[in-house]
Amino acid sequence: MAGPSSGPSCSGQIIRDRAGKTWDFEKAGDGDGVRFYVSEEIPNPAAFKRGHRELLERQRVVAECRQAFTLNTGVFRALGEEFPLSA
């Protein structure tokens, strides 16, 4: 099963590369024309994407655990109503 993507980061790199090659923006000097898709705050895009995927996976697991807890609570409430504890 494929993991979650890094969405904007991946698509921005694709757009940057394709536009740069199609219209020769790379030759315009430092990527003029596609600079919008370059993030200098992210020195290692591959490591950023890995970290982003890991964060998305953790969020998915937490959401699944919360859903399981909610469903289990409902089961125990229904059981409590059907079979009340006698003191």
PDB file of N, CA and C in Angstrom:
ATOM      1  N   MET A   1       0.841  -1.174   0.000  1.00  0.00           N
ATOM      2  CA  MET A   1       0.000   0.000   0.000  1.00  0.00           C
ATOM      3  C   MET A   1       0.885   1.235   0.000  1.00  0.00           C
ATOM      4  N   ALA A   2       0.571   2.174  -0.864  1.00  0.00           N
ATOM      5  CA  ALA A   2       1.364   3.391  -0.954  1.00  0.00           C
ATOM      6  C   ALA A   2       1.055   4.305   0.209  1.00  0.00           C
ATOM      7  N   GLY A   3       2.069   4.999   0.683  1.00  0.00           N
ATOM      8  CA  GLY A   3       1.889   5.917   1.792  1.00  0.00           C
ATOM      9  C   GLY A   3       1.369   7.252   1.311  1.00  0.00           C
ATOM     10  N   PRO A   4       1.046   8.126   2.244  1.00  0.00           N
ATOM     11  CA  PRO A   4       0.561   9.444   1.865  1.00  0.00           C
ATOM     12  C   PRO A   4       1.648  10.236   1.173  1.00  0.00           C
ATOM     13  N   SER A   5       1.264  11.105   0.264  1.00  0.00           N
ATOM     14  CA  SER A   5       2.260  11.895  -0.447  1.00  0.00           C
ATOM     15  C   SER A   5       2.511  13.196   0.293  1.00  0.00           C
ATOM     16  N   SER A   6       3.487  13.922  -0.183  1.00  0.00           N
ATOM     17  CA  SER A   6       3.776  15.222   0.398  1.00  0.00           C
ATOM     18  C   SER A   6       3.142  16.316  -0.436  1.00  0.00           C
ATOM     19  N   GLY A   7       2.145  15.999  -1.157  1.00  0.00           N
ATOM     20  CA  GLY A   7       1.290  16.918  -1.892  1.00  0.00           C
ATOM     21  C   GLY A   7       1.974  18.105  -2.529  1.00  0.00           C
ATOM     22  N   PRO A   8       1.807  19.289  -1.935  1.00  0.00           N
ATOM     23  CA  PRO A   8       2.317  20.507  -2.557  1.00  0.00           C
ATOM     24  C   PRO A   8       3.811  20.477  -2.830  1.00  0.00           C
ATOM     25  N   SER A   9       4.580  19.855  -1.942  1.00  0.00           N
ATOM     26  CA  SER A   9       6.022  19.796  -2.146  1.00  0.00           C
ATOM     27  C   SER A   9       6.357  19.030  -3.419  1.00  0.00           C
ATOM     28  N   CYS A  10       5.734  17.866  -3.601  1.00  0.00           N
ATOM     29  CA  CYS A  10       5.994  17.050  -4.785  1.00  0.00           C
ATOM     30  C   CYS A  10       5.487  17.723  -6.047  1.00  0.00           C
ATOM     31  N   SER A  11       4.257  18.227  -6.003  1.00  0.00           N
ATOM     32  CA  SER A  11       3.692  18.831  -7.207  1.00  0.00           C
ATOM     33  C   SER A  11       4.443  20.105  -7.569  1.00  0.00           C
ATOM     34  N   GLY A  12       4.898  20.869  -6.576  1.00  0.00           N
ATOM     35  CA  GLY A  12       5.673  22.066  -6.860  1.00  0.00           C
ATOM     36  C   GLY A  12       6.986  21.747  -7.547  1.00  0.00           C
ATOM     37  N   GLN A  13       7.633  20.667  -7.126  1.00  0.00           N
ATOM     38  CA  GLN A  13       8.885  20.262  -7.770  1.00  0.00           C
ATOM     39  C   GLN A  13       8.639  19.841  -9.214  1.00  0.00           C
ATOM     40  N   ILE A  14       7.540  19.140  -9.444  1.00  0.00           N
ATOM     41  CA  ILE A  14       7.215  18.698 -10.804  1.00  0.00           C
ATOM     42  C   ILE A  14       6.935  19.908 -11.695  1.00  0.00           C
ATOM     43  N   ILE A  15       6.126  20.843 -11.197  1.00  0.00           N
ATOM     44  CA  ILE A  15       5.814  22.045 -11.977  1.00  0.00           C
ATOM     45  C   ILE A  15       7.084  22.831 -12.261  1.00  0.00           C
ATOM     46  N   ARG A  16       7.919  22.997 -11.232  1.00  0.00           N
ATOM     47  CA  ARG A  16       9.171  23.736 -11.409  1.00  0.00           C
ATOM     48  C   ARG A  16      10.026  23.101 -12.511  1.00  0.00           C
ATOM     49  N   ASP A  17      10.197  21.779 -12.426  1.00  0.00           N
ATOM     50  CA  ASP A  17      11.041  21.090 -13.403  1.00  0.00           C
ATOM     51  C   ASP A  17      10.466  21.168 -14.817  1.00  0.00           C
ATOM     52  N   ARG A  18       9.173  20.894 -14.944  1.00  0.00           N
ATOM     53  CA  ARG A  18       8.548  20.895 -16.282  1.00  0.00           C
ATOM     54  C   ARG A  18       8.523  22.298 -16.893  1.00  0.00           C
ATOM     55  N   ALA A  19       8.119  23.289 -16.108  1.00  0.00           N
ATOM     56  CA  ALA A  19       8.072  24.661 -16.632  1.00  0.00           C
ATOM     57  C   ALA A  19       9.475  25.142 -16.976  1.00  0.00           C
ATOM     58  N   GLY A  20      10.418  24.823 -16.112  1.00  0.00           N
ATOM     59  CA  GLY A  20      11.792  25.238 -16.371  1.00  0.00           C
ATOM     60  C   GLY A  20      12.340  24.667 -17.662  1.00  0.00           C
ATOM     61  N   LYS A  21      12.039  23.406 -17.903  1.00  0.00           N
ATOM     62  CA  LYS A  21      12.527  22.765 -19.136  1.00  0.00           C
ATOM     63  C   LYS A  21      11.738  23.234 -20.349  1.00  0.00           C
ATOM     64  N   THR A  22      10.435  23.369 -20.203  1.00  0.00           N
ATOM     65  CA  THR A  22       9.592  23.749 -21.344  1.00  0.00           C
ATOM     66  C   THR A  22       9.923  25.148 -21.845  1.00  0.00           C
ATOM     67  N   TRP A  23      10.092  26.096 -20.922  1.00  0.00           N
ATOM     68  CA  TRP A  23      10.307  27.483 -21.318  1.00  0.00           C
ATOM     69  C   TRP A  23      11.734  27.953 -21.043  1.00  0.00           C
ATOM     70  N   ASP A  24      12.648  27.033 -20.824  1.00  0.00           N
ATOM     71  CA  ASP A  24      14.061  27.352 -20.598  1.00  0.00           C
ATOM     72  C   ASP A  24      14.276  28.354 -19.458  1.00  0.00           C
ATOM     73  N   PHE A  25      13.486  28.242 -18.400  1.00  0.00           N
ATOM     74  CA  PHE A  25      13.649  29.152 -17.269  1.00  0.00           C
ATOM     75  C   PHE A  25      14.979  28.943 -16.561  1.00  0.00           C
ATOM     76  N   GLU A  26      15.519  27.713 -16.615  1.00  0.00           N
ATOM     77  CA  GLU A  26      16.795  27.462 -15.944  1.00  0.00           C
ATOM     78  C   GLU A  26      17.885  28.361 -16.527  1.00  0.00           C
ATOM     79  N   LYS A  27      17.799  28.668 -17.811  1.00  0.00           N
ATOM     80  CA  LYS A  27      18.829  29.473 -18.470  1.00  0.00           C
ATOM     81  C   LYS A  27      18.645  30.960 -18.199  1.00  0.00           C
ATOM     82  N   ALA A  28      17.526  31.334 -17.574  1.00  0.00           N
ATOM     83  CA  ALA A  28      17.249  32.743 -17.315  1.00  0.00           C
ATOM     84  C   ALA A  28      18.008  33.248 -16.092  1.00  0.00           C
ATOM     85  N   GLY A  29      18.673  32.377 -15.390  1.00  0.00           N
ATOM     86  CA  GLY A  29      19.471  32.777 -14.242  1.00  0.00           C
ATOM     87  C   GLY A  29      18.785  32.474 -12.927  1.00  0.00           C
ATOM     88  N   ASP A  30      19.328  31.538 -12.188  1.00  0.00           N
ATOM     89  CA  ASP A  30      18.827  31.155 -10.868  1.00  0.00           C
ATOM     90  C   ASP A  30      17.353  30.773 -10.860  1.00  0.00           C
ATOM     91  N   GLY A  31      16.847  30.226 -11.957  1.00  0.00           N
ATOM     92  CA  GLY A  31      15.478  29.740 -11.978  1.00  0.00           C
ATOM     93  C   GLY A  31      14.428  30.820 -12.066  1.00  0.00           C
ATOM     94  N   ASP A  32      14.783  31.990 -12.622  1.00  0.00           N
ATOM     95  CA  ASP A  32      13.769  33.027 -12.793  1.00  0.00           C
ATOM     96  C   ASP A  32      12.580  32.435 -13.536  1.00  0.00           C
ATOM     97  N   GLY A  33      11.397  32.741 -13.054  1.00  0.00           N
ATOM     98  CA  GLY A  33      10.181  32.205 -13.667  1.00  0.00           C
ATOM     99  C   GLY A  33       9.624  31.010 -12.920  1.00  0.00           C
ATOM    100  N   VAL A  34      10.466  30.314 -12.197  1.00  0.00           N
ATOM    101  CA  VAL A  34      10.008  29.173 -11.393  1.00  0.00           C
ATOM    102  C   VAL A  34      10.478  29.286  -9.949  1.00  0.00           C
ATOM    103  N   ARG A  35      10.980  30.443  -9.585  1.00  0.00           N
ATOM    104  CA  ARG A  35      11.511  30.642  -8.234  1.00  0.00           C
ATOM    105  C   ARG A  35      10.430  30.439  -7.164  1.00  0.00           C
ATOM    106  N   PHE A  36       9.168  30.689  -7.525  1.00  0.00           N
ATOM    107  CA  PHE A  36       8.065  30.484  -6.588  1.00  0.00           C
ATOM    108  C   PHE A  36       8.072  29.057  -6.040  1.00  0.00           C
ATOM    109  N   TYR A  37       8.507  28.103  -6.841  1.00  0.00           N
ATOM    110  CA  TYR A  37       8.480  26.689  -6.455  1.00  0.00           C
ATOM    111  C   TYR A  37       9.745  26.235  -5.747  1.00  0.00           C
ATOM    112  N   VAL A  38      10.642  27.150  -5.442  1.00  0.00           N
ATOM    113  CA  VAL A  38      11.885  26.826  -4.753  1.00  0.00           C
ATOM    114  C   VAL A  38      11.771  27.328  -3.319  1.00  0.00           C
ATOM    115  N   SER A  39      11.956  26.444  -2.362  1.00  0.00           N
ATOM    116  CA  SER A  39      11.901  26.832  -0.959  1.00  0.00           C
ATOM    117  C   SER A  39      13.283  26.680  -0.353  1.00  0.00           C
ATOM    118  N   GLU A  40      13.908  27.808  -0.079  1.00  0.00           N
ATOM    119  CA  GLU A  40      15.254  27.769   0.490  1.00  0.00           C
ATOM    120  C   GLU A  40      15.243  27.406   1.962  1.00  0.00           C
ATOM    121  N   GLU A  41      14.052  27.449   2.600  1.00  0.00           N
ATOM    122  CA  GLU A  41      13.946  27.043   4.001  1.00  0.00           C
ATOM    123  C   GLU A  41      13.996  25.524   4.151  1.00  0.00           C
ATOM    124  N   ILE A  42      13.887  24.811   3.039  1.00  0.00           N
ATOM    125  CA  ILE A  42      13.935  23.349   3.074  1.00  0.00           C
ATOM    126  C   ILE A  42      15.228  22.921   2.372  1.00  0.00           C
ATOM    127  N   PRO A  43      16.296  22.743   3.145  1.00  0.00           N
ATOM    128  CA  PRO A  43      17.580  22.418   2.527  1.00  0.00           C
ATOM    129  C   PRO A  43      17.617  21.022   1.907  1.00  0.00           C
ATOM    130  N   ASN A  44      16.812  20.100   2.444  1.00  0.00           N
ATOM    131  CA  ASN A  44      16.821  18.728   1.948  1.00  0.00           C
ATOM    132  C   ASN A  44      15.374  18.287   1.683  1.00  0.00           C
ATOM    133  N   PRO A  45      14.866  18.497   0.459  1.00  0.00           N
ATOM    134  CA  PRO A  45      13.473  18.158   0.162  1.00  0.00           C
ATOM    135  C   PRO A  45      13.129  16.689   0.413  1.00  0.00           C
ATOM    136  N   ALA A  46      14.046  15.776   0.153  1.00  0.00           N
ATOM    137  CA  ALA A  46      13.765  14.350   0.368  1.00  0.00           C
ATOM    138  C   ALA A  46      13.547  14.065   1.855  1.00  0.00           C
ATOM    139  N   ALA A  47      14.382  14.634   2.714  1.00  0.00           N
ATOM    140  CA  ALA A  47      14.222  14.441   4.160  1.00  0.00           C
ATOM    141  C   ALA A  47      12.941  15.111   4.649  1.00  0.00           C
ATOM    142  N   PHE A  48      12.622  16.272   4.096  1.00  0.00           N
ATOM    143  CA  PHE A  48      11.381  16.956   4.453  1.00  0.00           C
ATOM    144  C   PHE A  48      10.166  16.089   4.105  1.00  0.00           C
ATOM    145  N   LYS A  49      10.173  15.512   2.908  1.00  0.00           N
ATOM    146  CA  LYS A  49       9.044  14.663   2.489  1.00  0.00           C
ATOM    147  C   LYS A  49       8.919  13.435   3.375  1.00  0.00           C
ATOM    148  N   ARG A  50      10.059  12.828   3.734  1.00  0.00           N
ATOM    149  CA  ARG A  50      10.010  11.671   4.635  1.00  0.00           C
ATOM    150  C   ARG A  50       9.389  12.058   5.977  1.00  0.00           C
ATOM    151  N   GLY A  51       9.845  13.167   6.536  1.00  0.00           N
ATOM    152  CA  GLY A  51       9.305  13.631   7.807  1.00  0.00           C
ATOM    153  C   GLY A  51       7.822  13.957   7.712  1.00  0.00           C
ATOM    154  N   HIS A  52       7.425  14.561   6.603  1.00  0.00           N
ATOM    155  CA  HIS A  52       6.020  14.905   6.389  1.00  0.00           C
ATOM    156  C   HIS A  52       5.167  13.642   6.305  1.00  0.00           C
ATOM    157  N   ARG A  53       5.651  12.642   5.583  1.00  0.00           N
ATOM    158  CA  ARG A  53       4.917  11.368   5.485  1.00  0.00           C
ATOM    159  C   ARG A  53       4.791  10.697   6.856  1.00  0.00           C
ATOM    160  N   GLU A  54       5.870  10.737   7.636  1.00  0.00           N
ATOM    161  CA  GLU A  54       5.836  10.138   8.981  1.00  0.00           C
ATOM    162  C   GLU A  54       4.811  10.861   9.864  1.00  0.00           C
ATOM    163  N   LEU A  55       4.769  12.179   9.772  1.00  0.00           N
ATOM    164  CA  LEU A  55       3.795  12.949  10.548  1.00  0.00           C
ATOM    165  C   LEU A  55       2.366  12.593  10.122  1.00  0.00           C
ATOM    166  N   LEU A  56       2.133  12.508   8.816  1.00  0.00           N
ATOM    167  CA  LEU A  56       0.797  12.132   8.335  1.00  0.00           C
ATOM    168  C   LEU A  56       0.411  10.741   8.819  1.00  0.00           C
ATOM    169  N   GLU A  57       1.365   9.819   8.826  1.00  0.00           N
ATOM    170  CA  GLU A  57       1.087   8.455   9.285  1.00  0.00           C
ATOM    171  C   GLU A  57       0.747   8.462  10.776  1.00  0.00           C
ATOM    172  N   ARG A  58       1.500   9.210  11.567  1.00  0.00           N
ATOM    173  CA  ARG A  58       1.195   9.290  13.008  1.00  0.00           C
ATOM    174  C   ARG A  58      -0.189   9.876  13.239  1.00  0.00           C
ATOM    175  N   GLN A  59      -0.531  10.909  12.477  1.00  0.00           N
ATOM    176  CA  GLN A  59      -1.854  11.518  12.622  1.00  0.00           C
ATOM    177  C   GLN A  59      -2.945  10.525  12.252  1.00  0.00           C
ATOM    178  N   ARG A  60      -2.701   9.715  11.214  1.00  0.00           N
ATOM    179  CA  ARG A  60      -3.674   8.711  10.803  1.00  0.00           C
ATOM    180  C   ARG A  60      -3.860   7.668  11.895  1.00  0.00           C
ATOM    181  N   VAL A  61      -2.756   7.234  12.507  1.00  0.00           N
ATOM    182  CA  VAL A  61      -2.824   6.231  13.568  1.00  0.00           C
ATOM    183  C   VAL A  61      -3.570   6.792  14.779  1.00  0.00           C
ATOM    184  N   VAL A  62      -3.276   8.033  15.156  1.00  0.00           N
ATOM    185  CA  VAL A  62      -3.963   8.653  16.295  1.00  0.00           C
ATOM    186  C   VAL A  62      -5.461   8.754  16.012  1.00  0.00           C
ATOM    187  N   ALA A  63      -5.835   9.165  14.814  1.00  0.00           N
ATOM    188  CA  ALA A  63      -7.252   9.271  14.452  1.00  0.00           C
ATOM    189  C   ALA A  63      -7.931   7.907  14.515  1.00  0.00           C
ATOM    190  N   GLU A  64      -7.226   6.876  14.048  1.00  0.00           N
ATOM    191  CA  GLU A  64      -7.786   5.523  14.091  1.00  0.00           C
ATOM    192  C   GLU A  64      -7.962   5.049  15.535  1.00  0.00           C
ATOM    193  N   CYS A  65      -7.006   5.352  16.404  1.00  0.00           N
ATOM    194  CA  CYS A  65      -7.119   4.973  17.818  1.00  0.00           C
ATOM    195  C   CYS A  65      -8.287   5.689  18.485  1.00  0.00           C
ATOM    196  N   ARG A  66      -8.458   6.959  18.167  1.00  0.00           N
ATOM    197  CA  ARG A  66      -9.581   7.708  18.737  1.00  0.00           C
ATOM    198  C   ARG A  66     -10.911   7.110  18.282  1.00  0.00           C
ATOM    199  N   GLN A  67     -10.988   6.752  17.013  1.00  0.00           N
ATOM    200  CA  GLN A  67     -12.213   6.144  16.488  1.00  0.00           C
ATOM    201  C   GLN A  67     -12.479   4.799  17.180  1.00  0.00           C
ATOM    202  N   ALA A  68     -11.449   3.999  17.360  1.00  0.00           N
ATOM    203  CA  ALA A  68     -11.608   2.701  18.037  1.00  0.00           C
ATOM    204  C   ALA A  68     -12.072   2.914  19.478  1.00  0.00           C
ATOM    205  N   PHE A  69     -11.507   3.898  20.167  1.00  0.00           N
ATOM    206  CA  PHE A  69     -11.911   4.187  21.542  1.00  0.00           C
ATOM    207  C   PHE A  69     -13.388   4.584  21.596  1.00  0.00           C
ATOM    208  N   THR A  70     -13.804   5.434  20.667  1.00  0.00           N
ATOM    209  CA  THR A  70     -15.205   5.865  20.606  1.00  0.00           C
ATOM    210  C   THR A  70     -16.131   4.680  20.369  1.00  0.00           C
ATOM    211  N   LEU A  71     -15.765   3.820  19.432  1.00  0.00           N
ATOM    212  CA  LEU A  71     -16.599   2.644  19.143  1.00  0.00           C
ATOM    213  C   LEU A  71     -16.641   1.689  20.331  1.00  0.00           C
ATOM    214  N   ASN A  72     -15.493   1.455  20.964  1.00  0.00           N
ATOM    215  CA  ASN A  72     -15.452   0.571  22.135  1.00  0.00           C
ATOM    216  C   ASN A  72     -16.285   1.139  23.287  1.00  0.00           C
ATOM    217  N   THR A  73     -16.241   2.454  23.481  1.00  0.00           N
ATOM    218  CA  THR A  73     -17.050   3.089  24.519  1.00  0.00           C
ATOM    219  C   THR A  73     -18.530   2.833  24.263  1.00  0.00           C
ATOM    220  N   GLY A  74     -18.934   2.947  23.012  1.00  0.00           N
ATOM    221  CA  GLY A  74     -20.323   2.668  22.650  1.00  0.00           C
ATOM    222  C   GLY A  74     -20.717   1.231  22.932  1.00  0.00           C
ATOM    223  N   VAL A  75     -19.828   0.298  22.651  1.00  0.00           N
ATOM    224  CA  VAL A  75     -20.094  -1.121  22.915  1.00  0.00           C
ATOM    225  C   VAL A  75     -20.286  -1.344  24.417  1.00  0.00           C
ATOM    226  N   PHE A  76     -19.375  -0.780  25.220  1.00  0.00           N
ATOM    227  CA  PHE A  76     -19.483  -0.991  26.671  1.00  0.00           C
ATOM    228  C   PHE A  76     -20.710  -0.302  27.263  1.00  0.00           C
ATOM    229  N   ARG A  77     -21.094   0.835  26.729  1.00  0.00           N
ATOM    230  CA  ARG A  77     -22.325   1.481  27.200  1.00  0.00           C
ATOM    231  C   ARG A  77     -23.536   0.613  26.867  1.00  0.00           C
ATOM    232  N   ALA A  78     -23.581   0.085  25.661  1.00  0.00           N
ATOM    233  CA  ALA A  78     -24.703  -0.774  25.261  1.00  0.00           C
ATOM    234  C   ALA A  78     -24.741  -2.030  26.123  1.00  0.00           C
ATOM    235  N   LEU A  79     -23.577  -2.608  26.369  1.00  0.00           N
ATOM    236  CA  LEU A  79     -23.532  -3.792  27.232  1.00  0.00           C
ATOM    237  C   LEU A  79     -23.988  -3.454  28.644  1.00  0.00           C
ATOM    238  N   GLY A  80     -23.602  -2.284  29.156  1.00  0.00           N
ATOM    239  CA  GLY A  80     -24.000  -1.854  30.494  1.00  0.00           C
ATOM    240  C   GLY A  80     -25.509  -1.679  30.601  1.00  0.00           C
ATOM    241  N   GLU A  81     -26.118  -1.185  29.532  1.00  0.00           N
ATOM    242  CA  GLU A  81     -27.577  -1.011  29.535  1.00  0.00           C
ATOM    243  C   GLU A  81     -28.277  -2.375  29.474  1.00  0.00           C
ATOM    244  N   GLU A  82     -27.732  -3.274  28.690  1.00  0.00           N
ATOM    245  CA  GLU A  82     -28.341  -4.606  28.517  1.00  0.00           C
ATOM    246  C   GLU A  82     -28.105  -5.490  29.744  1.00  0.00           C
ATOM    247  N   PHE A  83     -26.922  -5.371  30.323  1.00  0.00           N
ATOM    248  CA  PHE A  83     -26.561  -6.208  31.480  1.00  0.00           C
ATOM    249  C   PHE A  83     -26.049  -5.322  32.609  1.00  0.00           C
ATOM    250  N   PRO A  84     -26.919  -4.613  33.303  1.00  0.00           N
ATOM    251  CA  PRO A  84     -26.463  -3.690  34.372  1.00  0.00           C
ATOM    252  C   PRO A  84     -25.796  -4.477  35.514  1.00  0.00           C
ATOM    253  N   LEU A  85     -24.806  -3.831  36.101  1.00  0.00           N
ATOM    254  CA  LEU A  85     -24.110  -4.420  37.230  1.00  0.00           C
ATOM    255  C   LEU A  85     -25.009  -4.344  38.462  1.00  0.00           C
ATOM    256  N   SER A  86     -25.039  -5.407  39.238  1.00  0.00           N
ATOM    257  CA  SER A  86     -25.812  -5.383  40.488  1.00  0.00           C
ATOM    258  C   SER A  86     -24.839  -5.228  41.635  1.00  0.00           C
ATOM    259  N   ALA A  87     -25.165  -4.344  42.539  1.00  0.00           N
ATOM    260  CA  ALA A  87     -24.274  -4.080  43.657  1.00  0.00           C
ATOM    261  C   ALA A  87     -24.714  -4.813  44.901  1.00  0.00           C
TER     262      ALA A  87
END
